[in-house]
PDB file of C-alpha atoms in Angstrom:
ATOM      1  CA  UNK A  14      97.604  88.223  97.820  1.00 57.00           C
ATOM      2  CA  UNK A  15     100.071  85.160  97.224  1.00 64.00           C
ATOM      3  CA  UNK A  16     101.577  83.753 100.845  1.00 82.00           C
ATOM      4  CA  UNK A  17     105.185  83.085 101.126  1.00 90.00           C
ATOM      5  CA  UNK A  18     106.926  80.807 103.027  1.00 92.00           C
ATOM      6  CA  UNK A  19     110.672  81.156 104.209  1.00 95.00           C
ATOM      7  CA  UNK A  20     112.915  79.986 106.318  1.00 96.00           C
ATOM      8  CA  UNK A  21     112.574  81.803 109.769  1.00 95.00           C
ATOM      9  CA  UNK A  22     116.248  81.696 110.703  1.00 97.00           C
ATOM     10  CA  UNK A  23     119.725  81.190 109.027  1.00 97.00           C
ATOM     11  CA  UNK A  24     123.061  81.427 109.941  1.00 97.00           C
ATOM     12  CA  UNK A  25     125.720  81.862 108.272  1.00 97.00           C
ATOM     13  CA  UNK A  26     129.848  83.168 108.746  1.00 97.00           C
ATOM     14  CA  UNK A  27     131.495  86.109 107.041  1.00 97.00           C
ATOM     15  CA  UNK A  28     132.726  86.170 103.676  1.00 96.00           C
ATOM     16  CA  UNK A  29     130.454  83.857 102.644  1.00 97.00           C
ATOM     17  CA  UNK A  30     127.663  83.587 100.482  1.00 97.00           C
ATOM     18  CA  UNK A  31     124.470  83.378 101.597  1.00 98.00           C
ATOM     19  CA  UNK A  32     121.129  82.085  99.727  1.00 98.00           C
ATOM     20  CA  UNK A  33     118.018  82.707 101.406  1.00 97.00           C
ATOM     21  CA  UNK A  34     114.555  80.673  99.458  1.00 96.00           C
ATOM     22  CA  UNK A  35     111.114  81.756  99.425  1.00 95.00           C
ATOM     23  CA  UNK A  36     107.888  79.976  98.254  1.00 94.00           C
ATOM     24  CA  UNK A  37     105.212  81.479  96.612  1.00 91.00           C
ATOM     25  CA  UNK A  38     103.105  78.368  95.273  1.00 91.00           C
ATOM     26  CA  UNK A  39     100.224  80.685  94.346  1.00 89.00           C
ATOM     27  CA  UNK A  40     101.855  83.742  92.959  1.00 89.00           C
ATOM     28  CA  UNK A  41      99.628  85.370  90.084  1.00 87.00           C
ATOM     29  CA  UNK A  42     100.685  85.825  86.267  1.00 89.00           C
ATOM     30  CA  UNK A  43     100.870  89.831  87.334  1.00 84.00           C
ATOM     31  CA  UNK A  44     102.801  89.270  90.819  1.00 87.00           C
ATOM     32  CA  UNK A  45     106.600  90.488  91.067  1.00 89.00           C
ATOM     33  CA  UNK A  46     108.740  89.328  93.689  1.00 91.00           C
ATOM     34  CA  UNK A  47     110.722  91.767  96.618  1.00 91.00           C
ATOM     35  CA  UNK A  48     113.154  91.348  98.648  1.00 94.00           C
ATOM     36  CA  UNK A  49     113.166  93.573 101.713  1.00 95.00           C
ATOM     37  CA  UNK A  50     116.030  94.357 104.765  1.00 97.00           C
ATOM     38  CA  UNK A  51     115.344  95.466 107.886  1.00 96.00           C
ATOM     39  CA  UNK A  52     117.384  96.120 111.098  1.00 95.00           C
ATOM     40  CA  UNK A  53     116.971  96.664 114.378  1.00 90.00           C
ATOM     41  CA  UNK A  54     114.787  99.816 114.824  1.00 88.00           C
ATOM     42  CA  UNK A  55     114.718 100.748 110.964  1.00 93.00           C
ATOM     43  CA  UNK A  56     111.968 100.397 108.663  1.00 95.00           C
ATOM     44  CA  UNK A  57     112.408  97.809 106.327  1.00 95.00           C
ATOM     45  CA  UNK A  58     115.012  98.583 103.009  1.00 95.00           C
ATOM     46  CA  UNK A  59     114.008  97.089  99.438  1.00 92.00           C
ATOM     47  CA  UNK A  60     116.968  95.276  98.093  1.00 94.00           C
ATOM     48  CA  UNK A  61     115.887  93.860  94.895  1.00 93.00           C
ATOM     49  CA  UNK A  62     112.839  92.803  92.647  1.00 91.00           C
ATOM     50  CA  UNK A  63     112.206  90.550  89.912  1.00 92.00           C
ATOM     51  CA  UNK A  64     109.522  89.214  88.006  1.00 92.00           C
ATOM     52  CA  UNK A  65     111.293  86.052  85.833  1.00 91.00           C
ATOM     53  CA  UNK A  66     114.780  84.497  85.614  1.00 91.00           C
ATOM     54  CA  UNK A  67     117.573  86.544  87.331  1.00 95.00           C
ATOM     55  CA  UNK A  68     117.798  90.166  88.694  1.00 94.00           C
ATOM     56  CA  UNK A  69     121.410  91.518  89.508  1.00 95.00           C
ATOM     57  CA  UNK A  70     121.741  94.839  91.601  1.00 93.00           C
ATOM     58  CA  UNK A  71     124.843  96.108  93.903  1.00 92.00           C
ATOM     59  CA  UNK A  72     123.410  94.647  96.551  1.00 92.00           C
ATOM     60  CA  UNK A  73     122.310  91.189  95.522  1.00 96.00           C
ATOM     61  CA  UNK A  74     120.949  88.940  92.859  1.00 97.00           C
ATOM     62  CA  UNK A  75     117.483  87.267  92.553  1.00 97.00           C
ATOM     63  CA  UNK A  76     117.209  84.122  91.322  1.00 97.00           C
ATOM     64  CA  UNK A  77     113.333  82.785  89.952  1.00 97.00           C
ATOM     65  CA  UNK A  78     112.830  79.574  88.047  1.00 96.00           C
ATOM     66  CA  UNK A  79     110.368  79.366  85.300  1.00 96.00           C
ATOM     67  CA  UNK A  80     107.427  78.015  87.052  1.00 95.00           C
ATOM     68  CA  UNK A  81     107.687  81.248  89.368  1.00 95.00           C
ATOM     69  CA  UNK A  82     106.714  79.423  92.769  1.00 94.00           C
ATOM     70  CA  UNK A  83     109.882  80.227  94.288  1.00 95.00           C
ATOM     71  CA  UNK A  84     112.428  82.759  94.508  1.00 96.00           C
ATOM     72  CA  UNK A  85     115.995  82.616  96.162  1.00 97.00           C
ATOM     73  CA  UNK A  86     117.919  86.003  97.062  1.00 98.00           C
ATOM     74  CA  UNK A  87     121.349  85.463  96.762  1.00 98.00           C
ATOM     75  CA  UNK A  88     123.623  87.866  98.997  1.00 97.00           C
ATOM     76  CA  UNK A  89     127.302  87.602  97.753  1.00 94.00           C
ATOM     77  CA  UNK A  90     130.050  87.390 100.448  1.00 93.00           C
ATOM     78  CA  UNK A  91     128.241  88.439 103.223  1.00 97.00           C
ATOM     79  CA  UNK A  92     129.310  90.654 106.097  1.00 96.00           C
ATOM     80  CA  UNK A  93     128.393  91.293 110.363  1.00 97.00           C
ATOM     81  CA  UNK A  94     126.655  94.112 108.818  1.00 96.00           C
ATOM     82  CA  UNK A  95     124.370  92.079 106.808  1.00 97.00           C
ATOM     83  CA  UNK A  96     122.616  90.646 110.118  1.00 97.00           C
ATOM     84  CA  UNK A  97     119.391  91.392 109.796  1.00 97.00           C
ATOM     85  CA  UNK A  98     115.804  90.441 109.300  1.00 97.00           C
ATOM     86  CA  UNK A  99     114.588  89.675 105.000  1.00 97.00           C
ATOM     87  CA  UNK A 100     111.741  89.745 103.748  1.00 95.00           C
ATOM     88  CA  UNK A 101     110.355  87.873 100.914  1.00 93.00           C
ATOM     89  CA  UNK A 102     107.206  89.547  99.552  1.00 90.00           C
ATOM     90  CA  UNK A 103     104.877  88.702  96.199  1.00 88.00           C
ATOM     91  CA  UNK A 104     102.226  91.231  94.621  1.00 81.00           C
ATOM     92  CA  UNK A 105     101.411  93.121  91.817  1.00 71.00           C
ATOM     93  CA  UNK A 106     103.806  95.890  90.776  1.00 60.00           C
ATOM     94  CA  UNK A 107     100.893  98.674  90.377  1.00 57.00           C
ATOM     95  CA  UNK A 108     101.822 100.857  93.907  1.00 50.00           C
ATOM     96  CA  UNK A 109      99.770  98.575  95.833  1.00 61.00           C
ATOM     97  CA  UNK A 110     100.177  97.393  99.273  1.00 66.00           C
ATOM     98  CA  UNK A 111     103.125  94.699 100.349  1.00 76.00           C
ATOM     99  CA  UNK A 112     102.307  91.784 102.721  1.00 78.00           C
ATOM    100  CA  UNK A 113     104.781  91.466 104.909  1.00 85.00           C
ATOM    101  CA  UNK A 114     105.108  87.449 106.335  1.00 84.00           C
ATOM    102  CA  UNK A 115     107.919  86.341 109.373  1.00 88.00           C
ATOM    103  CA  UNK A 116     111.287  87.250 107.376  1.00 94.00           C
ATOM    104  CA  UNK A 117     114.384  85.504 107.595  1.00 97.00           C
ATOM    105  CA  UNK A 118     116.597  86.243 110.426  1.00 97.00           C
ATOM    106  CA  UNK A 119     119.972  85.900 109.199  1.00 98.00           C
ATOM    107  CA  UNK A 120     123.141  85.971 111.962  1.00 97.00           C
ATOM    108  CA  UNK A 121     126.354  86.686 110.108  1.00 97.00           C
ATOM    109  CA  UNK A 122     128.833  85.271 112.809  1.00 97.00           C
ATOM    110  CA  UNK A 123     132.780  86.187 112.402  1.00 95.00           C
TER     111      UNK A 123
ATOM    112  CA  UNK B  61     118.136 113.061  98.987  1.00 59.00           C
ATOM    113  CA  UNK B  62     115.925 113.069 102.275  1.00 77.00           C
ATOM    114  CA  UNK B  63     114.697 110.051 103.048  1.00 93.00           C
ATOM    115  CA  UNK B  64     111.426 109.246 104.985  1.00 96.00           C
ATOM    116  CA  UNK B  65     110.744 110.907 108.017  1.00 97.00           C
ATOM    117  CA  UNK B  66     108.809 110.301 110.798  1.00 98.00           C
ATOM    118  CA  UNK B  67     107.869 111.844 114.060  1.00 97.00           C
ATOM    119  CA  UNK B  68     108.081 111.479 117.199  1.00 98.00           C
ATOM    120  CA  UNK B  69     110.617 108.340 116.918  1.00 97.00           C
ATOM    121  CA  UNK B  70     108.662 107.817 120.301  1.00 97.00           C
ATOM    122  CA  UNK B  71     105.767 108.159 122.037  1.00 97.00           C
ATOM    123  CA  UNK B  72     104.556 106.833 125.417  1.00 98.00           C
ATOM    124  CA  UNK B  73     100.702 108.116 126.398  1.00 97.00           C
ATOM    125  CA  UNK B  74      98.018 107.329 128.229  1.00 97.00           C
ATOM    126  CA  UNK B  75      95.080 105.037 127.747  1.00 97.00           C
ATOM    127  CA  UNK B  76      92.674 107.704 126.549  1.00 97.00           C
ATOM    128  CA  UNK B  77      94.943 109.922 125.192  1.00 97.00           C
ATOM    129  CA  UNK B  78      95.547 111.119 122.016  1.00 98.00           C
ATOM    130  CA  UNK B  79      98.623 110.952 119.344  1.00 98.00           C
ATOM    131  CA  UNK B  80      99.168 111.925 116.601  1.00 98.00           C
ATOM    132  CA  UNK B  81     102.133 110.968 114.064  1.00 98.00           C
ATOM    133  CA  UNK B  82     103.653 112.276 111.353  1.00 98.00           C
ATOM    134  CA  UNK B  83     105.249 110.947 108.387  1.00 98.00           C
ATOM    135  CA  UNK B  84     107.469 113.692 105.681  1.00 97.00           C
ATOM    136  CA  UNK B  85     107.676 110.892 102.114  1.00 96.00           C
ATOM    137  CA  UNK B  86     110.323 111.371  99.888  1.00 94.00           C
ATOM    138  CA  UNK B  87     109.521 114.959  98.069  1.00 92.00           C
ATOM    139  CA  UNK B  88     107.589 114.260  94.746  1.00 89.00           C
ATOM    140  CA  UNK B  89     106.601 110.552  95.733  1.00 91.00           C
ATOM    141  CA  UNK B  90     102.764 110.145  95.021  1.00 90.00           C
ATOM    142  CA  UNK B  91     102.286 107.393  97.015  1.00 90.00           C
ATOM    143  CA  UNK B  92     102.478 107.001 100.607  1.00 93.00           C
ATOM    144  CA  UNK B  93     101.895 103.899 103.002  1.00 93.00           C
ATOM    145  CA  UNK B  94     101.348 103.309 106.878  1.00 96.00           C
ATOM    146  CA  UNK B  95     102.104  99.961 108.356  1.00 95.00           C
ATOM    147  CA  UNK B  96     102.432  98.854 112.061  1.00 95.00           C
ATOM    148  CA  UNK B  97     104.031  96.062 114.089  1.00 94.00           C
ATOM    149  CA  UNK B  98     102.171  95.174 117.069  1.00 92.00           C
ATOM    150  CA  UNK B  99     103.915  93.315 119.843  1.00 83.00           C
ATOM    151  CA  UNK B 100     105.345  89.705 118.307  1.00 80.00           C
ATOM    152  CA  UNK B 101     102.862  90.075 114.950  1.00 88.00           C
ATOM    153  CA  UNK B 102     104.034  90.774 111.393  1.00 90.00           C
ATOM    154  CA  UNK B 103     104.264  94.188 109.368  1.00 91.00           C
ATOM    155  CA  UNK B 104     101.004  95.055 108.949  1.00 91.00           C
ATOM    156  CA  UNK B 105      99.236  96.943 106.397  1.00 91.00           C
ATOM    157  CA  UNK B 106      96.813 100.242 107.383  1.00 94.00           C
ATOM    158  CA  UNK B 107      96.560 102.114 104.488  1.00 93.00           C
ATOM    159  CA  UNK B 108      98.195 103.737 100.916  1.00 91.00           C
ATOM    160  CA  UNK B 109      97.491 107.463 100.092  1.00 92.00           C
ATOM    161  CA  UNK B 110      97.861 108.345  96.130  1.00 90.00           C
ATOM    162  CA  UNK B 111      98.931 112.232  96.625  1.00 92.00           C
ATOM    163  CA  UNK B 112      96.288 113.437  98.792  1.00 94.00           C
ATOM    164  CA  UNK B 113      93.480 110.504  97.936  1.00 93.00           C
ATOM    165  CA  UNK B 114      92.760 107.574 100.214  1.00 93.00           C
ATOM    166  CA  UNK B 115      93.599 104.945  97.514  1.00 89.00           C
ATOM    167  CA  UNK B 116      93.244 101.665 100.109  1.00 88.00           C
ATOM    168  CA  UNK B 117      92.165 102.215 103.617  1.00 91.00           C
ATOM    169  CA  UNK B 118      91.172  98.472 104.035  1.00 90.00           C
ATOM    170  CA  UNK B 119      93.937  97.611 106.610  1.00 91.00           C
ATOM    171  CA  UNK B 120      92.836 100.088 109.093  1.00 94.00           C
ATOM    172  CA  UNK B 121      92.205  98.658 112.739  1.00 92.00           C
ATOM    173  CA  UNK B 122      89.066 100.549 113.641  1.00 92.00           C
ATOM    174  CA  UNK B 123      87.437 103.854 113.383  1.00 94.00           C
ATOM    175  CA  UNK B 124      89.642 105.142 116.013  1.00 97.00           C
ATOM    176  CA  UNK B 125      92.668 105.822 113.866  1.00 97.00           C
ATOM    177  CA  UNK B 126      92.287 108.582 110.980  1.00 97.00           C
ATOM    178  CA  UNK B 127      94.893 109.413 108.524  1.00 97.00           C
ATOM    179  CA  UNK B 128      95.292 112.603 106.547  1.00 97.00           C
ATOM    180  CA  UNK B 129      97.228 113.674 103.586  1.00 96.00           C
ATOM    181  CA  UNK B 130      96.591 117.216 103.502  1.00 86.00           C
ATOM    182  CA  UNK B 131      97.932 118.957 100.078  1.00 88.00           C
ATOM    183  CA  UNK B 132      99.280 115.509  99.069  1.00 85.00           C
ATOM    184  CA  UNK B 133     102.810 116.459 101.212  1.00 92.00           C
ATOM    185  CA  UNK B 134     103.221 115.088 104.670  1.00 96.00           C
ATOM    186  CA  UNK B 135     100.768 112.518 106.141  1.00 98.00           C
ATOM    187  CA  UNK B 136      99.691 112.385 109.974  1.00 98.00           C
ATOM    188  CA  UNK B 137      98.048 109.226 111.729  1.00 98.00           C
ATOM    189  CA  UNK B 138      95.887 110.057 114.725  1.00 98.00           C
ATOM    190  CA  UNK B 139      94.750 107.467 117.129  1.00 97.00           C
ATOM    191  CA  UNK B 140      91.982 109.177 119.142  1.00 97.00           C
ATOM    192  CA  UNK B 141      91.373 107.625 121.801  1.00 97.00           C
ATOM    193  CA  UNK B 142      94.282 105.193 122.302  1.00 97.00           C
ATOM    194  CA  UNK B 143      94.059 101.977 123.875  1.00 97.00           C
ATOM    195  CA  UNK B 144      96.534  99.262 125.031  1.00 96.00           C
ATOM    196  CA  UNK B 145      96.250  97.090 121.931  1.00 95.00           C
ATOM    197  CA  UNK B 146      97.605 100.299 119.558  1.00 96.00           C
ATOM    198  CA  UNK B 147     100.933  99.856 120.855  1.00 97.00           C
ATOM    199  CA  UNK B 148     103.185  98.633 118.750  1.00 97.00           C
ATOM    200  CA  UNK B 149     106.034 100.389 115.755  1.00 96.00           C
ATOM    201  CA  UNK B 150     104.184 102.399 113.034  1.00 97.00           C
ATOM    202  CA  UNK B 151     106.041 102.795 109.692  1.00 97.00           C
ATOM    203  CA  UNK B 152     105.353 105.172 106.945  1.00 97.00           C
ATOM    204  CA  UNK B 153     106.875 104.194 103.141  1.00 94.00           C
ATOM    205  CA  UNK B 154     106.692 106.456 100.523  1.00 93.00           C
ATOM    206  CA  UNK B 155     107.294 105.623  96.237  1.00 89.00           C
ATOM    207  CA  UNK B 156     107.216 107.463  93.155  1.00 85.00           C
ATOM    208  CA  UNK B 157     104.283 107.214  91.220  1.00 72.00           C
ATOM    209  CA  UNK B 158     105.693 105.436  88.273  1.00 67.00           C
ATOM    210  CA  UNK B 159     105.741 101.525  88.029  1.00 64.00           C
ATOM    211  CA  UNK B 160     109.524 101.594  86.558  1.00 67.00           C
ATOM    212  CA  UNK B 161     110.975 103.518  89.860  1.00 67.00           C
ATOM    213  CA  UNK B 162     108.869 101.539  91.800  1.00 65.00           C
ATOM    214  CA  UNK B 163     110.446  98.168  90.088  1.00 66.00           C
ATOM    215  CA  UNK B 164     113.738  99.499  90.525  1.00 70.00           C
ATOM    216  CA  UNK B 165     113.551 101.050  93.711  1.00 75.00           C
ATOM    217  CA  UNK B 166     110.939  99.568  96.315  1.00 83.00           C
ATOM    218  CA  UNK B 167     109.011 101.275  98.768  1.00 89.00           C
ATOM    219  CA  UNK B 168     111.160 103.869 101.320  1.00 92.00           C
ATOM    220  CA  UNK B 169     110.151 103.269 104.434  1.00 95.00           C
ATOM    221  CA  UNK B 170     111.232 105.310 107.599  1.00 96.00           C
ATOM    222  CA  UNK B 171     112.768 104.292 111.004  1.00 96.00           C
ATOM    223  CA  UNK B 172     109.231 104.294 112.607  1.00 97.00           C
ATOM    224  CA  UNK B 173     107.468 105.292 115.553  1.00 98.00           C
ATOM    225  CA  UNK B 174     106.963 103.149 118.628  1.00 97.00           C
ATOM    226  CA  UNK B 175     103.919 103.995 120.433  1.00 97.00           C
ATOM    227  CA  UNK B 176     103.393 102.373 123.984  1.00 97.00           C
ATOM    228  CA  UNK B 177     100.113 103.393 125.833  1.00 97.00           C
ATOM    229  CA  UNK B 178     100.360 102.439 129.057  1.00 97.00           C
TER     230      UNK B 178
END
């Protein structure tokens, strides 16, 4: 399973938008790339995939350049309520298991 | 729609003892997941359940834990007998069975249970 490499903390003040990178420099011609959420004392909350290019959603967009070996999630005009630990995670998209690595901790301050 | 549940939310025992969990997917996902946190380490894998089939079992700890899937429903996690080490936050995730949902919407996981043996 490809390793991924983040930031381990951000910061970052409301209203603003956030961009959080991940490298993957061995992710595999079948691997997708997830973006997770978690809280304090919740399980973790999928926010967004994408294999190539850019993925839009609600939530957030997910940005992936050609060569695939890194991915930034892209969290528009962010709130307190986005503080929170994210996860970037790379595998195959056939129900398998996730590997989780050490998040992002992002503090939205006011 | 009812999300993942999982019980107890907490569970403090003794060395020796044992607990069992319980995780209730999302009704009609095929797939269902336990992962733990131990104290300071990452998310960890333990194993993925394909209705009622052990699909991947690789990530369990040690012959101490079993997990069932009885009828392909609910899912319970016994650790028999518990020792210091096991504490930590186990999470169940559920996720349809179809690679599109699970594209478009991710694993569910639930609030998880913390288990402290003291």
């Amino acid at each position: 399973l490809a390793k991924t490499t983040q930031p381990i903390s951000m910061d970052s003040y409301e209203g603003q938008e956030v961009n959080i990178t991940c490298s993957h420099n061995n992710i595999a011609t079948n691997d997708y790339i997830t973006w997770y959420q978690q809280f304090p004392s919740q399980g973790p909350r999928f926010i967004i995939q994408g294999y190539k290019t850019k993925v839009t959603n609600e939530v957030a967009s997910l940005f992936i350049p050609a060569d695939r070996k890194s991915s930034t999630l892209s969290l528009p005009r962010v709130s307190l309520s986005d503080t929170a630990v994210y996860y970037c995670l790379v595998g195959d998209n056939a129900g398998n298991m996730l590997t989780f690595g050490g998040g992002t901790r992002l503090m939205v301050k006011p | 729609e009812a999300g993942v549940t999982q019980f107890p939310s907490h569970s403090v025992i003794e060395k020796g003892q044992t607990v069992t969990l319980r995780c209730d997917p999302i009704s009609g996902h095929d797939n269902l997941y336990w992962y733990r946190r131990v104290m300071g380490k990452e998310i960890k894998f333990l194993l993925h359940f394909v209705k009622e089939s052990k699909q991947d079992e690789s990530g369990m700890p040690n012959n101490r834990f079993l997990a069932e899937r009885t009828g392909g429903t609910y899912s319970t996690l016994k650790v028999q007998p518990a020792e210091l080490e096991d504490s930590g936050v186990y999470f169940c995730a559920s996720s349809p069975g179809g690679i599109r949902e699970a594209r478009t919407y991710g694993y569910t996981f639930g609030s998880g249970t913390r288990l402290t043996v003291v």
